[in-house]
Tab-separated table of C-alpha atoms in Angstrom:
chain	number	residue	atom	x	y	z
A	99	MET	CA	-10.792	-6.748	-16.155
A	100	ARG	CA	-11.791	-4.694	-19.830
A	101	VAL	CA	-9.181	-5.314	-21.737
A	102	LEU	CA	-8.462	-3.328	-25.257
A	103	VAL	CA	-5.302	-4.595	-27.375
A	104	VAL	CA	-3.421	-2.072	-29.903
A	105	ASP	CA	-1.398	-3.034	-32.213
A	106	ASP	CA	-0.376	-2.044	-35.999
A	107	GLU	CA	-0.041	-6.033	-36.666
A	108	PRO	CA	-3.466	-7.912	-37.326
A	109	LEU	CA	-1.527	-11.140	-36.176
A	110	ALA	CA	-0.823	-9.600	-33.337
A	111	VAL	CA	-3.573	-8.384	-32.050
A	112	ASP	CA	-4.657	-11.961	-32.542
A	113	TRP	CA	-2.175	-13.085	-31.036
A	114	VAL	CA	-2.911	-11.245	-27.850
A	115	ILE	CA	-6.462	-11.892	-27.771
A	116	GLN	CA	-5.573	-15.637	-28.174
A	117	GLY	CA	-3.748	-15.757	-24.843
A	118	LEU	CA	-6.448	-13.552	-23.081
A	119	ARG	CA	-9.252	-16.344	-23.738
A	120	GLY	CA	-7.910	-17.972	-21.332
A	121	LEU	CA	-8.165	-15.707	-18.339
A	122	PRO	CA	-10.891	-16.292	-16.199
A	123	ASP	CA	-10.846	-12.394	-15.065
A	124	ALA	CA	-9.690	-10.731	-18.716
A	125	GLU	CA	-12.530	-9.889	-21.176
A	126	VAL	CA	-11.399	-8.329	-24.114
A	127	VAL	CA	-14.089	-5.794	-25.097
A	128	GLY	CA	-11.660	-4.237	-28.638
A	129	SER	CA	-9.010	-3.051	-30.326
A	130	ALA	CA	-6.803	-0.667	-32.502
A	131	GLY	CA	-4.641	-0.244	-34.971
A	132	ASP	CA	-3.095	2.901	-34.442
A	133	GLY	CA	-2.941	5.745	-31.666
A	134	ASP	CA	-6.113	7.318	-32.257
A	135	GLU	CA	-7.781	5.159	-32.027
A	136	ALA	CA	-6.402	3.221	-29.207
A	137	LEU	CA	-7.285	7.044	-27.318
A	138	ALA	CA	-11.427	6.894	-28.983
A	139	LYS	CA	-11.423	3.345	-28.050
A	140	VAL	CA	-10.872	3.777	-24.196
A	141	ALA	CA	-13.061	7.305	-24.288
A	142	SER	CA	-16.077	4.737	-26.051
A	143	LEU	CA	-15.169	0.984	-23.680
A	144	LYS	CA	-13.506	2.487	-20.577
A	145	PRO	CA	-11.453	-0.052	-20.345
A	146	ASP	CA	-8.812	-1.020	-17.137
A	147	LEU	CA	-6.188	-2.645	-19.141
A	148	VAL	CA	-4.416	-1.558	-22.116
A	149	PHE	CA	-1.935	-3.662	-23.749
A	150	LEU	CA	-0.620	-1.452	-26.276
A	151	ASP	CA	2.277	-1.659	-29.025
A	152	ILE	CA	4.725	1.016	-29.393
A	153	GLN	CA	5.812	1.804	-32.983
A	154	MET	CA	2.899	2.728	-35.417
A	155	PRO	CA	2.030	5.063	-37.358
A	156	GLY	CA	0.808	8.337	-36.380
A	157	ARG	CA	0.659	8.677	-32.885
A	158	THR	CA	2.934	5.904	-30.744
A	159	GLY	CA	2.233	3.752	-28.378
A	160	LEU	CA	4.549	6.505	-25.544
A	161	ASP	CA	2.224	8.789	-27.410
A	162	VAL	CA	-1.034	7.509	-26.276
A	163	ALA	CA	0.545	5.930	-22.690
A	164	ARG	CA	1.347	10.228	-22.509
A	165	VAL	CA	-2.389	11.115	-22.625
A	166	LEU	CA	-3.652	8.057	-20.465
A	167	SER	CA	-1.107	9.013	-17.659
A	168	THR	CA	-2.935	12.606	-17.420
A	169	GLY	CA	-6.694	11.760	-16.076
A	170	ALA	CA	-8.205	8.580	-14.375
A	171	GLY	CA	-6.833	6.255	-16.817
A	172	PRO	CA	-6.477	2.465	-17.574
A	173	ASP	CA	-3.221	0.595	-17.038
A	174	VAL	CA	-0.370	0.068	-19.148
A	175	VAL	CA	1.017	-2.725	-20.793
A	176	PHE	CA	3.288	-2.658	-23.195
A	177	VAL	CA	3.666	-4.910	-26.072
A	178	THR	CA	6.594	-4.360	-27.982
A	179	ALA	CA	9.982	-5.940	-30.264
A	180	PHE	CA	12.172	-3.352	-29.045
A	181	SER	CA	13.694	-3.256	-25.650
A	182	ASP	CA	14.931	0.450	-26.101
A	183	PHE	CA	11.862	1.546	-24.908
A	184	ALA	CA	11.678	0.159	-21.391
A	185	ALA	CA	12.694	2.816	-19.320
A	186	ASP	CA	10.062	5.799	-21.268
A	187	ALA	CA	7.715	3.087	-20.719
A	188	PHE	CA	8.499	2.609	-16.383
A	189	ASP	CA	9.200	6.666	-16.699
A	190	LEU	CA	5.075	6.200	-17.971
A	191	ASP	CA	3.695	4.082	-14.851
A	192	ALA	CA	3.670	0.863	-17.354
A	193	ALA	CA	2.055	-1.930	-15.480
A	194	ASP	CA	4.020	-4.333	-17.471
A	195	TYR	CA	7.077	-4.407	-20.869
A	196	LEU	CA	6.467	-7.388	-22.702
A	197	LEU	CA	8.871	-8.111	-25.841
A	198	LYS	CA	7.975	-10.078	-28.831
A	199	PRO	CA	6.878	-12.705	-29.331
A	200	VAL	CA	4.666	-12.885	-26.265
A	201	ARG	CA	4.987	-15.778	-24.436
A	202	HIS	CA	1.321	-16.787	-23.276
A	203	ASP	CA	2.511	-16.835	-19.565
A	204	ARG	CA	3.996	-13.734	-19.418
A	205	LEU	CA	0.511	-12.372	-20.794
A	206	ALA	CA	-1.013	-14.266	-17.940
A	207	GLU	CA	1.883	-12.880	-15.152
A	208	ALA	CA	0.945	-9.395	-16.714
A	209	MET	CA	-2.742	-9.967	-16.056
A	210	SER	CA	-1.572	-10.900	-12.400
A	211	ARG	CA	0.099	-7.271	-11.968
A	212	ALA	CA	-2.035	-4.772	-13.671
A	213	ARG	CA	-4.934	-6.988	-11.151
A	214	ARG	CA	-2.741	-6.414	-8.616
A	215	ARG	CA	-2.306	-2.812	-8.730
A	216	ARG	CA	-5.597	-2.061	-8.971
A	217	GLU	CA	-6.808	-3.738	-6.180
A	218	ALA	CA	-3.610	-1.392	-4.382
A	219	SER	CA	-4.824	1.634	-5.856
A	220	ARG	CA	-8.956	1.172	-4.769
A	221	ALA	CA	-7.669	0.202	-1.969
A	222	HIS	CA	-5.901	3.664	-1.103
A	223	GLN	CA	-8.545	5.470	-2.624
A	224	ARG	CA	-10.836	3.687	-0.459
A	225	LEU	CA	-8.027	4.765	2.933
A	226	VAL	CA	-7.932	7.788	1.378
A	227	ALA	CA	-11.476	8.896	1.905
A	228	LEU	CA	-11.603	7.026	4.750
A	229	GLU	CA	-9.193	9.700	6.272
A	230	GLN	CA	-10.938	12.500	4.661
A	231	ARG	CA	-14.530	11.666	6.928
A	232	LEU	CA	-12.059	11.073	9.572
A	233	ALA	CA	-10.495	14.433	9.603
A	234	GLU	CA	-14.241	16.236	8.812
A	235	VAL	CA	-15.806	14.696	11.780
A	236	GLU	CA	-11.865	15.840	13.435
A	237	ARG	CA	-12.670	19.508	12.086
A	238	ALA	CA	-16.434	19.119	13.289
A	239	GLN	CA	-15.261	18.120	16.746
A	240	GLU	CA	-12.790	21.512	17.372
A	241	PRO	CA	-13.364	24.691	18.235
A	242	ALA	CA	-14.230	26.872	15.278
A	243	GLU	CA	-12.046	29.843	16.714
A	244	GLU	CA	-9.721	28.597	19.149
A	245	PHE	CA	-7.248	26.504	16.984
A	246	PRO	CA	-5.961	27.160	13.204
A	247	SER	CA	-7.458	24.731	10.333
A	248	ALA	CA	-4.260	24.709	8.501
A	249	PHE	CA	-0.686	26.039	8.493
A	250	TRP	CA	1.000	27.961	5.311
A	251	VAL	CA	4.508	26.255	4.633
A	252	ARG	CA	6.583	28.579	2.660
A	253	GLN	CA	8.348	26.970	-0.761
A	254	ARG	CA	10.649	27.879	-3.691
A	255	ASN	CA	7.907	29.701	-5.728
A	256	GLY	CA	5.661	30.805	-2.601
A	257	ARG	CA	3.533	29.283	-0.181
A	258	VAL	CA	0.986	26.146	0.188
A	259	ARG	CA	-1.435	25.677	2.495
A	260	VAL	CA	-0.855	21.964	4.845
A	261	PRO	CA	-4.477	21.248	6.824
A	262	VAL	CA	-3.874	20.603	10.068
A	263	ALA	CA	-6.552	18.125	9.589
A	264	ASP	CA	-3.936	15.838	7.499
A	265	ILE	CA	-0.811	16.468	9.993
A	266	ARG	CA	0.004	12.728	11.222
A	267	ARG	CA	3.143	13.787	13.099
A	268	ILE	CA	5.815	16.634	13.830
A	269	GLU	CA	9.064	16.706	14.822
A	270	ALA	CA	11.947	19.349	15.928
A	271	ASP	CA	14.510	20.248	13.313
A	272	LYS	CA	16.792	22.932	15.351
A	273	ASP	CA	14.672	26.357	14.577
A	274	TYR	CA	12.734	24.162	12.774
A	275	ALA	CA	9.243	21.254	12.226
A	276	LEU	CA	8.665	18.630	10.026
A	277	ILE	CA	5.544	18.170	9.545
A	278	HIS	CA	4.880	14.949	8.126
A	279	THR	CA	1.208	14.389	5.892
A	280	SER	CA	0.986	10.934	4.888
A	281	LEU	CA	2.459	12.402	1.496
A	282	LYS	CA	5.123	13.889	1.871
A	283	THR	CA	6.922	16.300	4.764
A	284	HIS	CA	6.322	20.262	5.025
A	285	ILE	CA	9.109	21.967	6.697
A	286	LEU	CA	7.661	25.216	8.836
A	287	ARG	CA	10.077	27.814	10.439
A	288	THR	CA	8.542	27.821	14.139
A	289	THR	CA	8.844	26.850	17.204
A	290	MET	CA	7.380	23.422	19.458
A	291	ARG	CA	6.153	25.705	21.991
A	292	GLU	CA	4.403	27.998	19.586
A	293	LEU	CA	2.704	24.627	17.787
A	294	GLU	CA	1.941	24.125	21.456
A	295	ARG	CA	-0.602	27.035	21.308
A	296	GLN	CA	-1.692	26.574	18.019
A	297	LEU	CA	-2.300	22.678	18.253
A	298	ASN	CA	-5.216	21.147	19.324
A	299	PRO	CA	-3.800	18.782	22.110
A	300	ARG	CA	-6.988	16.042	22.211
A	301	GLN	CA	-6.274	15.673	18.733
A	302	ILE	CA	-2.302	16.508	18.100
A	303	LEU	CA	-0.523	16.013	21.329
A	304	ARG	CA	2.933	17.081	21.907
A	305	VAL	CA	5.019	13.711	23.443
A	306	HIS	CA	8.989	14.926	23.937
A	307	ARG	CA	10.493	18.066	23.310
A	308	GLY	CA	10.548	17.584	19.764
A	309	ALA	CA	7.528	15.936	19.148
A	310	PHE	CA	3.889	15.685	18.647
A	311	VAL	CA	2.269	12.732	17.455
A	312	ARG	CA	-1.333	12.629	16.362
A	313	ILE	CA	-3.760	9.921	18.457
A	314	SER	CA	-5.467	8.440	16.094
A	315	CYS	CA	-2.579	7.846	14.350
A	316	VAL	CA	-0.601	5.890	17.175
A	317	ALA	CA	-0.699	1.831	16.192
A	318	ARG	CA	1.155	0.505	19.111
A	319	VAL	CA	2.435	1.574	22.621
A	320	GLU	CA	5.933	0.120	24.076
A	321	ARG	CA	7.465	0.147	27.466
A	322	ALA	CA	10.698	-0.594	26.906
A	323	GLY	CA	12.080	-0.138	30.509
A	324	ARG	CA	10.684	2.192	33.199
A	325	GLY	CA	9.717	5.544	32.383
A	326	VAL	CA	10.796	4.667	29.095
A	327	MET	CA	7.738	4.934	26.738
A	328	ARG	CA	7.992	4.409	22.325
A	329	LEU	CA	4.577	4.982	20.859
A	330	HIS	CA	5.002	3.249	16.939
A	331	MET	CA	3.522	5.007	14.294
A	332	GLU	CA	0.923	3.679	11.567
A	333	ASP	CA	3.462	5.059	8.626
A	334	GLY	CA	6.088	2.947	10.499
A	335	ALA	CA	7.908	5.704	12.771
A	336	VAL	CA	8.556	5.516	16.141
A	337	VAL	CA	8.711	8.486	18.385
A	338	ASP	CA	10.067	8.954	21.884
A	339	VAL	CA	7.862	9.947	23.909
A	340	GLY	CA	9.779	12.586	27.130
A	341	ALA	CA	9.543	10.706	30.761
A	342	SER	CA	7.627	14.247	31.893
A	343	TYR	CA	4.886	13.480	29.124
A	344	VAL	CA	4.346	9.873	29.753
A	345	GLY	CA	1.080	11.138	31.844
A	346	ARG	CA	-0.774	12.868	29.458
A	347	VAL	CA	0.162	11.217	26.640
A	348	VAL	CA	-1.297	7.264	28.407
A	349	GLU	CA	-3.893	9.347	30.110
A	350	ALA	CA	-4.385	10.896	26.080
A	351	LEU	CA	-4.922	6.823	24.479
A	352	GLY	CA	-6.824	6.168	27.755
A	353	LEU	CA	-4.812	3.464	28.964
A	354	SER	CA	-3.650	2.031	32.256
A	355	PRO	CA	-0.495	2.536	33.522
A	356	ALA	CA	0.084	-0.795	35.270
A	357	GLY	CA	-0.923	-2.028	31.724
A	358	LEU	CA	2.142	-0.907	30.105
A	359	GLU	CA	4.881	-1.888	33.110
A	360	PRO	CA	7.242	-4.003	31.207
A	361	ASP	CA	7.867	-7.592	32.242
């Protein structure tokens, strides 16, 4: 990981750099002595991680972190002599918060934590890209005029567009439908019967009087008893299948009814 060290005390900079030298995945690409220089070096050196002091002349480390948080910037580990700013630091999604004098083993731990965060972020980006590609394929397969491509959901200050391709599952809640996507849940005033007319059953199937699921998001099927089926979704949700819907679910998933009988 490319690392930038920022502190207005040269001895503190040297101490952090010394601790990072023994770590195989740490490449120190530069240092800075104040907030403005830090932002300039981030722009020019493109570090993956910044070890950032808080109390500095001009822009504070918190000011710098706020600027970096507005874009796809590096992760930040705060290094400071003050414990008072920890809440502010983690509000800015800091990877870690180290108190001076910093032990070198804590530097190594912070590096490891930042690396895991970065790997998780990259894995999430790959997953999002794959889901978008699958959604594009599904949209290409959908009849152009038969089904809507999105729902407009009312919010406090207007409406938000929810693409059908983003929907993972739907559940009824009285006169409303809870539309679950990979990012959040939306509330739409409608009926299950109306949704059944609007959704392509080859992709989002009604499995219960009060539930729809995206077929491609079913991770596991459970038969808990004769006529009792549960769908375990990729997001961890468990959806019961109504007895009258079992046949269509088995067919949609391409399963053998005999192979689903409980022991």
